Amino acid sequence: MTQQTQPSEKALVPFVSVDNMMRLIHHVGIEQVLCDLAAYVEDDFKRWELFDKTPRVASHSDVGVIELMPTSDGEAYGFKYVNGHPKNTSEGLQTVTAFGLMADVYTGYPVLLTEMTILTALRTAATSAMVAKYLAPKGADTMAMIGNGAQSEFQSLAMKAICGITTMRLYDKDPAATAKCAANLAGTGLNVVTCSSPEQAIEGAQILTTCTADKQCATILSDNMVGSGVHINAIGGDCPGKTELAAGILSRSDVFVEFPPQTRIEGEIQQMPDDFPVTELWQVITGEKTGRSSAEQITLFDSVGFAIEDFSALRYIRDKIKGSDFFFELDMLADPDDPRDLFGMVQRAAK
Amino acid sequence: MTQQTQPSEKALVPFVSVDNMMRLIHHVGIEQVLCDLAAYVEDDFKRWELFDKTPRVASHSDVGVIELMPTSDGEAYGFKYVNGHPKNTSEGLQTVTAFGLMADVYTGYPVLLTEMTILTALRTAATSAMVAKYLAPKGADTMAMIGNGAQSEFQSLAMKAICGITTMRLYDKDPAATAKCAANLAGTGLNVVTCSSPEQAIEGAQILTTCTADKQCATILSDNMVGSGVHINAIGGDCPGKTELAAGILSRSDVFVEFPPQTRIEGEIQQMPDDFPVTELWQVITGEKTGRSSAEQITLFDSVGFAIEDFSALRYIRDKIKGSDFFFELDMLADPDDPRDLFGMVQRAAK
């Protein structure tokens, strides 16, 4: 019997801290990361039917929600822990923080633990832009970014890198948020226009992105503001009781969703009848269904965020950190020499 | 705007590694840890009705299962990640590995990440012994430990520390497992007797603990082996298709369970009709229901392990590491100075 108490390699789980995530992003380049993530998400949408699509497991309180979002493709298993606490911002905390884990289905052993607050912002933006590539009108070069919070710069850069958007028209009810977003986008190559009303922001825009944070039914875009031919990328309506668009817009649009059972509860279409017609995005991406069919059509991505997108993001980080120094190893799994001798391992550690 | 890119205190999550868990156990003393854990579990069983009792979320494959077990008491939220891969042992890996997380319900921010492979073994044993304190016959001093795998020494020590058991009669179909268990228990003060059959092991024992690992319906104890007045602590029947006891024993016993909806699927009583009578343990502990009512009665704890026990264990570790050096802090949560300026935080890290 060996006297080893140091963990073996199998017991060590690669961990990507916030600091290392930022180092990785700067090493690769943020626009390249967004392009890479979009490709990983697109690949996983193409094999959508393979995935175990468990509903997210939510624990609600008066002030927020804590959710676990698991999924598996049969080889890897991933889950994200994410909270949503709108009141946190007023206390100097993030509304949303997240971390994620990937494990090997064959052994059940975790193979990656990573921060996912930044990674979620990146995957959400990458997914939006990947979807816009399929749905936005041809030649789109201008986006209205309504809601200039934590997600806005990521959305802007993803639409630039993946869809070729060159002009970003910013609006937020809080001018300080717009100023922050404009300052952050300075030097990115985007032509940034700050606007003082949603009406002004959407002028000449072919893509309208809404991403506001209030947990309430709001009307960020009213029916008469939306003309024909645009693509609406609706990010903010992402939980029960939270929507951003007038129902009239939904009636005039072709609505595309990630996973209908979840979107009908959490998305913009929670305002509509249960049989309101939607198209599943994965079927557009595999070519089974039509995306944009005419220049006049209004397309709408009713984005709520789905576990498979987090899985894609975890898969990307797992692949990207191999052989790098963007992680360190956590002694997280007990791994006795003799699997039946957990107690002996504990006992020998006393020496 | 400050240029800070180092994480603030709120972004740091205390992490207890396997190594630190073992150091903590030796610092406190393993029997004391088992007593402390039993008290924490007992406290949480007393406030059972407070808890959010979500079913565990399982992802099954041909070779095993990965589960998330969340719960909350309204102030703290906890979940455990645990795998179950019976074939792992033959590949030199643990059948079960686990880690857990506790978060603050008010902010949604994690407050503890910890290894839980060792901690689960401890909490399972502590729960068994806490339950035996209520159900075992008075003056019990001898336990039969059938199945001498990774859980056996923890069970033995918990029954010694919490119920005053002085003699441990060991049996496993693999004599090497029994030899390992006996060697590990040498010097603990227990009178250890190694046995060559289950029949021999149960001679004179008032508590019969079964903890075998095969994922199949097995009969570790047959009906004619179990006489009146004993307490059976059945640990091993803990997933669909896995039982250890003959149905006849269940019919003659008063069966006590953690959470009936889960035990009816996973426990020994999966062999019985859906309306087979059981008593919920928390009601025995609060005094609402009777535990042992006579010296002749056979009591049976059909243990499957429930999320609230993991919550108790997380709560104990969270409390115990305060002010100690049994943890280090993980930079796991992105925490920008301005919560809306996640992008700015990433951007400033480039410098």
XYZ file of C-alpha atoms in Angstrom, chain A residues 1 5-7 10-11 15-20 22-23 25-26 30 52 54-55 57-61 63-72 74 77 79 81-83 85 87-99 101-110 113-118 121 148-151 153-154 157 172 174 176-177 180 183-186 188 328 330-350, chain B residues 1 5-7 10-11 15-20 22-23 25-26 30 52 54-55 57-61 63-72 74 77 79 81-83 85 87-99 101-110 113-118 121 148-151 153-154 157 172 174 176-177 180 183-186 188 328 330-350:
222
model
C 0.000 0.000 0.000
C -1.637 11.553 0.014
C -0.981 13.971 -2.808
C -3.803 13.958 -5.356
C -7.350 12.478 -12.115
C -8.256 14.299 -8.928
C -9.953 25.946 -13.139
C -10.219 29.159 -15.170
C -10.439 32.152 -12.851
C -11.852 35.529 -13.821
C -8.298 36.787 -14.155
C -7.290 33.925 -16.433
C -9.537 37.927 -19.137
C -5.950 36.943 -19.983
C -9.574 36.835 -24.063
C -6.748 39.316 -24.574
C -12.031 39.531 -28.037
C -30.261 15.981 -23.322
C -33.351 19.098 -19.249
C -35.292 22.194 -18.164
C -33.716 24.020 -12.240
C -34.670 27.301 -10.604
C -34.775 28.261 -6.934
C -36.768 31.481 -6.586
C -36.795 33.952 -3.717
C -35.291 39.110 -4.572
C -33.968 36.811 -7.268
C -33.371 33.387 -8.644
C -30.562 30.834 -8.591
C -30.536 28.403 -11.482
C -28.694 25.288 -12.562
C -28.654 24.680 -16.311
C -27.405 21.180 -17.171
C -27.109 19.464 -20.528
C -25.152 16.667 -22.156
C -23.648 11.949 -24.395
C -21.834 16.923 -19.517
C -23.891 22.778 -16.295
C -24.772 27.982 -12.065
C -26.287 31.403 -12.589
C -28.112 33.858 -10.379
C -30.839 39.457 -8.836
C -31.710 44.569 -7.093
C -27.997 43.688 -6.843
C -26.910 46.564 -9.082
C -28.131 49.120 -6.554
C -25.958 47.376 -3.947
C -22.826 47.445 -6.112
C -23.112 43.781 -7.091
C -23.655 42.079 -10.443
C -27.244 41.226 -11.424
C -25.921 38.016 -12.893
C -22.894 35.986 -11.857
C -22.140 32.557 -13.145
C -19.714 29.700 -13.156
C -18.472 22.934 -15.039
C -17.825 20.319 -17.689
C -17.501 16.619 -16.888
C -16.682 13.417 -18.725
C -19.887 11.376 -19.065
C -17.919 8.102 -19.152
C -16.234 8.573 -15.748
C -18.400 11.264 -14.166
C -15.207 13.166 -13.295
C -15.220 16.955 -13.812
C -14.426 24.515 -13.737
C -14.603 28.062 -15.021
C -15.919 31.514 -14.277
C -18.889 32.132 -16.539
C -19.961 35.703 -15.806
C -17.745 37.036 -18.584
C -21.789 37.685 -21.814
C -26.475 50.014 -22.733
C -25.770 47.810 -19.713
C -23.272 45.020 -19.146
C -24.213 43.105 -22.307
C -20.545 46.195 -25.742
C -20.332 42.424 -26.211
C -18.551 43.731 -31.019
C -30.368 53.931 -22.776
C -29.777 56.437 -18.359
C -24.506 57.577 -18.159
C -24.912 54.001 -19.406
C -20.014 54.235 -20.663
C -16.414 55.117 -24.247
C -15.850 51.361 -24.185
C -16.515 51.077 -27.929
C -14.172 53.943 -28.826
C -12.943 49.326 -31.745
C -4.569 26.156 -12.651
C -7.853 22.434 -8.232
C -7.526 19.527 -5.832
C -11.289 19.022 -5.857
C -11.789 15.252 -6.168
C -10.714 12.713 -3.598
C -8.782 10.023 -5.419
C -7.424 7.293 -3.151
C -4.944 4.782 -4.573
C -7.472 2.043 -3.791
C -10.940 3.397 -4.684
C -12.453 1.454 -1.785
C -10.014 2.986 0.668
C -11.242 6.551 1.032
C -10.921 6.292 4.804
C -7.347 5.072 4.560
C -6.486 8.064 2.406
C -7.941 10.405 5.022
C -6.149 8.549 7.796
C -2.770 8.636 6.089
C -3.087 12.390 5.575
C -2.735 12.825 9.347
C -13.486 55.460 -12.626
C -8.722 44.834 -12.096
C -8.029 42.756 -9.010
C -11.156 41.034 -7.741
C -17.181 39.714 -2.995
C -15.741 38.064 -6.085
C -12.643 26.818 -1.581
C -11.961 23.735 0.536
C -9.724 21.318 -1.368
C -9.465 17.612 -0.627
C -6.190 18.333 1.138
C -7.734 21.030 3.314
C -8.431 16.179 5.388
C -6.478 18.767 7.413
C -10.861 16.557 9.798
C -7.600 15.830 11.599
C -12.866 12.572 12.848
C -37.234 23.798 -0.894
C -36.508 19.998 -5.463
C -36.006 16.494 -6.851
C -31.649 16.365 -11.522
C -30.094 13.268 -13.019
C -28.302 12.786 -16.329
C -28.068 9.059 -17.045
C -25.747 7.252 -19.438
C -22.270 3.526 -17.534
C -23.425 5.870 -14.799
C -25.239 8.959 -13.683
C -24.362 12.577 -12.953
C -26.669 14.344 -10.539
C -27.239 17.835 -9.202
C -28.933 17.962 -5.812
C -30.076 21.482 -4.924
C -31.984 22.743 -1.911
C -32.516 25.957 0.032
C -34.617 30.509 2.159
C -28.829 27.722 -1.136
C -26.213 22.017 -4.239
C -22.643 17.599 -7.902
C -22.253 13.854 -7.611
C -21.576 11.061 -10.064
C -20.231 5.072 -11.916
C -17.641 0.452 -13.262
C -15.131 3.138 -12.208
C -13.649 0.995 -9.444
C -12.335 -1.526 -11.943
C -10.568 1.350 -13.727
C -8.931 2.664 -10.557
C -11.394 5.535 -10.154
C -13.939 6.341 -7.449
C -17.517 5.131 -7.987
C -18.700 8.383 -6.473
C -17.005 11.768 -6.526
C -18.663 14.936 -5.426
C -18.263 18.620 -4.820
C -21.475 24.805 -3.355
C -23.314 27.075 -0.958
C -24.653 30.492 -1.980
C -26.355 33.428 -0.328
C -30.005 33.501 -1.430
C -30.199 37.283 -0.977
C -27.375 38.108 -3.418
C -27.083 34.872 -5.386
C -23.313 34.991 -4.797
C -21.573 31.696 -3.923
C -17.054 25.687 -2.863
C -15.856 22.435 -1.372
C -14.811 18.913 -2.176
C -17.646 16.607 -1.132
C -16.365 13.093 -1.819
C -15.013 12.799 1.712
C -19.011 9.819 3.261
C -16.673 -3.183 3.664
C -16.116 -0.642 0.918
C -15.395 3.093 1.026
C -18.301 3.925 3.373
C -15.173 2.776 8.270
C -17.121 6.056 8.357
C -16.869 5.342 13.594
C -17.691 -8.515 2.666
C -14.304 -9.878 -0.903
C -9.578 -8.126 1.000
C -12.180 -5.423 1.616
C -8.739 -3.257 4.640
C -6.848 -2.544 9.377
C -8.306 0.954 9.129
C -10.380 0.464 12.287
C -7.439 -0.890 14.316
C -9.941 3.361 16.950
C -8.201 29.459 0.004
C -10.991 31.427 -5.690
C -11.323 34.324 -8.098
C -14.511 32.819 -9.536
C -16.951 35.749 -9.856
C -16.460 38.737 -12.093
C -17.038 41.807 -9.986
C -16.542 45.081 -11.863
C -16.444 48.334 -9.894
C -19.500 49.437 -11.849
C -21.824 46.429 -12.185
C -22.897 47.640 -15.634
C -19.321 47.839 -16.818
C -18.308 44.212 -17.220
C -16.780 45.011 -20.606
C -14.714 47.854 -19.153
C -13.320 45.505 -16.525
C -12.271 43.046 -19.245
C -10.805 45.854 -21.331
C -8.786 47.335 -18.471
C -7.290 43.920 -17.709
C -5.387 44.137 -20.996
